[in-house]
Coordinates of C-alpha atoms in Angstrom, one line a residue:
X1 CA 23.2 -72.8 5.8
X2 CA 24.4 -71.7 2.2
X3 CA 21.7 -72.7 -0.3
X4 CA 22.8 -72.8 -3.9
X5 CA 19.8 -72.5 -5.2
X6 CA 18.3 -69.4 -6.8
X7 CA 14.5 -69.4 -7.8
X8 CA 13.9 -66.9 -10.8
X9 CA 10.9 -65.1 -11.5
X10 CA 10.1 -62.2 -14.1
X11 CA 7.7 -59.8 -14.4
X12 CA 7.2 -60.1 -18.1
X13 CA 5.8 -63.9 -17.2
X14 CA 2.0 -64.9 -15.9
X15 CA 1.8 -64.8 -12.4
X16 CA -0.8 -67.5 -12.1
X17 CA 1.7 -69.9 -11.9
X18 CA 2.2 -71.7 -8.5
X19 CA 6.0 -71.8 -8.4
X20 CA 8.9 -70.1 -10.4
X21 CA 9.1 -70.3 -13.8
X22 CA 13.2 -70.8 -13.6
X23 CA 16.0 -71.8 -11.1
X24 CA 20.1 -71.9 -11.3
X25 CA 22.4 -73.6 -8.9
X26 CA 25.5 -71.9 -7.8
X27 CA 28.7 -72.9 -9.8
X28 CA 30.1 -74.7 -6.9
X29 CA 26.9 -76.7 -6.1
X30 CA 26.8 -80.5 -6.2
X31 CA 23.8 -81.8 -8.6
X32 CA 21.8 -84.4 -6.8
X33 CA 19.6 -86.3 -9.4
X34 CA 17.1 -88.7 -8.0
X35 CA 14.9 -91.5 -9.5
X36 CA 11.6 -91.3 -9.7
X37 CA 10.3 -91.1 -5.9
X38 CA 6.9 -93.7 -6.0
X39 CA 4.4 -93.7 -3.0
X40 CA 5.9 -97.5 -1.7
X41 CA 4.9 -99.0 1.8
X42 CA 7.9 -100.5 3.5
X43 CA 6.5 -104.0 2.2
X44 CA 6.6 -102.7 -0.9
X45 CA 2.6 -102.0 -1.3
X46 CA 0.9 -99.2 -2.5
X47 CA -2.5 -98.2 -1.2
X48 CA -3.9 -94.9 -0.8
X49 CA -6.1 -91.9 -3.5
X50 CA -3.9 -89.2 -5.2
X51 CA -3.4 -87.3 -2.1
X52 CA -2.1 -90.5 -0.2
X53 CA 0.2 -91.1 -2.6
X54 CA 1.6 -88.0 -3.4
X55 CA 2.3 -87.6 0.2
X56 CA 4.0 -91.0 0.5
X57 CA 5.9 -89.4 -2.7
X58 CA 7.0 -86.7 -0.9
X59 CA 8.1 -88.8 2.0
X60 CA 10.2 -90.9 0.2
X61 CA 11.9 -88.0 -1.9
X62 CA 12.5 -86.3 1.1
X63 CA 14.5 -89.8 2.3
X64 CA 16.1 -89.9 -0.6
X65 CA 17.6 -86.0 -0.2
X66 CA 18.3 -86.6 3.4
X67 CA 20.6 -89.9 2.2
X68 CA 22.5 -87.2 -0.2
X69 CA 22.8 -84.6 2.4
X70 CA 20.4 -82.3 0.7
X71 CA 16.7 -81.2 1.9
X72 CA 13.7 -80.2 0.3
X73 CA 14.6 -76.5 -0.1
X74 CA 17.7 -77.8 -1.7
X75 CA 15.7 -78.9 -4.7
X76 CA 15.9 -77.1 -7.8
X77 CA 13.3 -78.6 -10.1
X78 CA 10.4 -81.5 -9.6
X79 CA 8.5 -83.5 -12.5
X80 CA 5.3 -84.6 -11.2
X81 CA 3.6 -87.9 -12.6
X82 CA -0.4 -88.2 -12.0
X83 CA -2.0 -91.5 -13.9
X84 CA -4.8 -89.6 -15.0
X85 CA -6.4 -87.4 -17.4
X86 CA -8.5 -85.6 -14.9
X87 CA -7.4 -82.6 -14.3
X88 CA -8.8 -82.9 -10.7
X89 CA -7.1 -85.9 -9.9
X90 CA -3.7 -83.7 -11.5
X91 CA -4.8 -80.9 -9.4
X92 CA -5.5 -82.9 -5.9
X93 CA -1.8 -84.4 -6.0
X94 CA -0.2 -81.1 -6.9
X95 CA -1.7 -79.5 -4.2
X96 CA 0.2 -81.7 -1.6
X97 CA 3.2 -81.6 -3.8
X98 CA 2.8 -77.3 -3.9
X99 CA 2.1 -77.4 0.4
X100 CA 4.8 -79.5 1.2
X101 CA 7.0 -77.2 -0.7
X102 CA 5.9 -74.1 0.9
X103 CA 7.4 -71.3 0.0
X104 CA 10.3 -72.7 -2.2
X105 CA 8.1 -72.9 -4.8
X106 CA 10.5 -74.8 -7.8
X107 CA 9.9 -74.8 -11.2
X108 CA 7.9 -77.6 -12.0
X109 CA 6.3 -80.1 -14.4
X110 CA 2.7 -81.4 -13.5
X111 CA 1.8 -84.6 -15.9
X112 CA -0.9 -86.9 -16.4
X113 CA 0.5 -89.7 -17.8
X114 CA -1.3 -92.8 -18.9
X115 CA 0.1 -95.6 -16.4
X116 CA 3.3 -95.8 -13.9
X117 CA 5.5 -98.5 -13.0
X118 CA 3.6 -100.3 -10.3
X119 CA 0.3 -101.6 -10.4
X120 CA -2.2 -99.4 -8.2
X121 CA 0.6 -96.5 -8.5
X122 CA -1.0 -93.5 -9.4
X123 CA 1.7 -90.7 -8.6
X124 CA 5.6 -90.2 -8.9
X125 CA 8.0 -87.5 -8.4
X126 CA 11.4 -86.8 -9.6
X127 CA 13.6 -84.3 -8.3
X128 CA 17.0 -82.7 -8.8
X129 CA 18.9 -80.9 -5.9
X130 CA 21.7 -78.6 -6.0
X131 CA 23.9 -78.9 -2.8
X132 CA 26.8 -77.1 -1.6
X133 CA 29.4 -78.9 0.8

């Protein structure tokens, strides 16, 4: 499979980072935006801690590529929503976001943010892909 994705890292940059600090798509690539993935139940509840829900996140983003014919190592950059301003609580959803990822480790956006569309929500994820047909 032809990925059209190209993760960039330098030298010249902090290696204590826990993805790349950059990413391009190839010129023929199709740009797959998607909304905000939130951790929903198929009744449309929410239950679970940070690590529940960032998982359910993932789940649902994943979905969400598959219905655009993309997968997670099509994805070229993630913005990650906590409801918090513990770090800890920042750092126990990123961690599930950072394994599921694996070794396509995107440039990424980790945010504590002071309240999220749906009551009990305390994580989101948006994502853009880069696909080519």
């Amino acid at each position: 499979m032809v990925t059209a994705v190209q993760l960039i890292r330098s030298s010249a940059l902090s290696d204590v980072a826990q993805y790349a600090y950059a990413s391009t798509a190839a010129k023929e690539a199709r740009l797959v935006f998607l909304a905000g993935a939130c951790p929903l139940e198929d009744d449309g509840s929410i239950v679970g801690d940070y690590a529940a829900q960032a998982a359910k996140c993932i789940e649902t983003m994943v979905g969400a590529l598959d219905a655009a014919g993309a997968t997670i190592d099509d994805v070229i950059s993630t913005r990650v929503l906590v409801a918090s301003s513990d770090r800890t609580d920042l750092t126990t959803a990123w961690d599930v976001v950072r394994d599921a990822f694996g070794a396509h480790d995107v440039p990424s956006t980790l945010l504590g943010v002071t309240v999220l569309g749906y009551a009990d929500q305390l994580v989101e994820i948006e994502a853009i892909a880069a696909v080519v047909d």
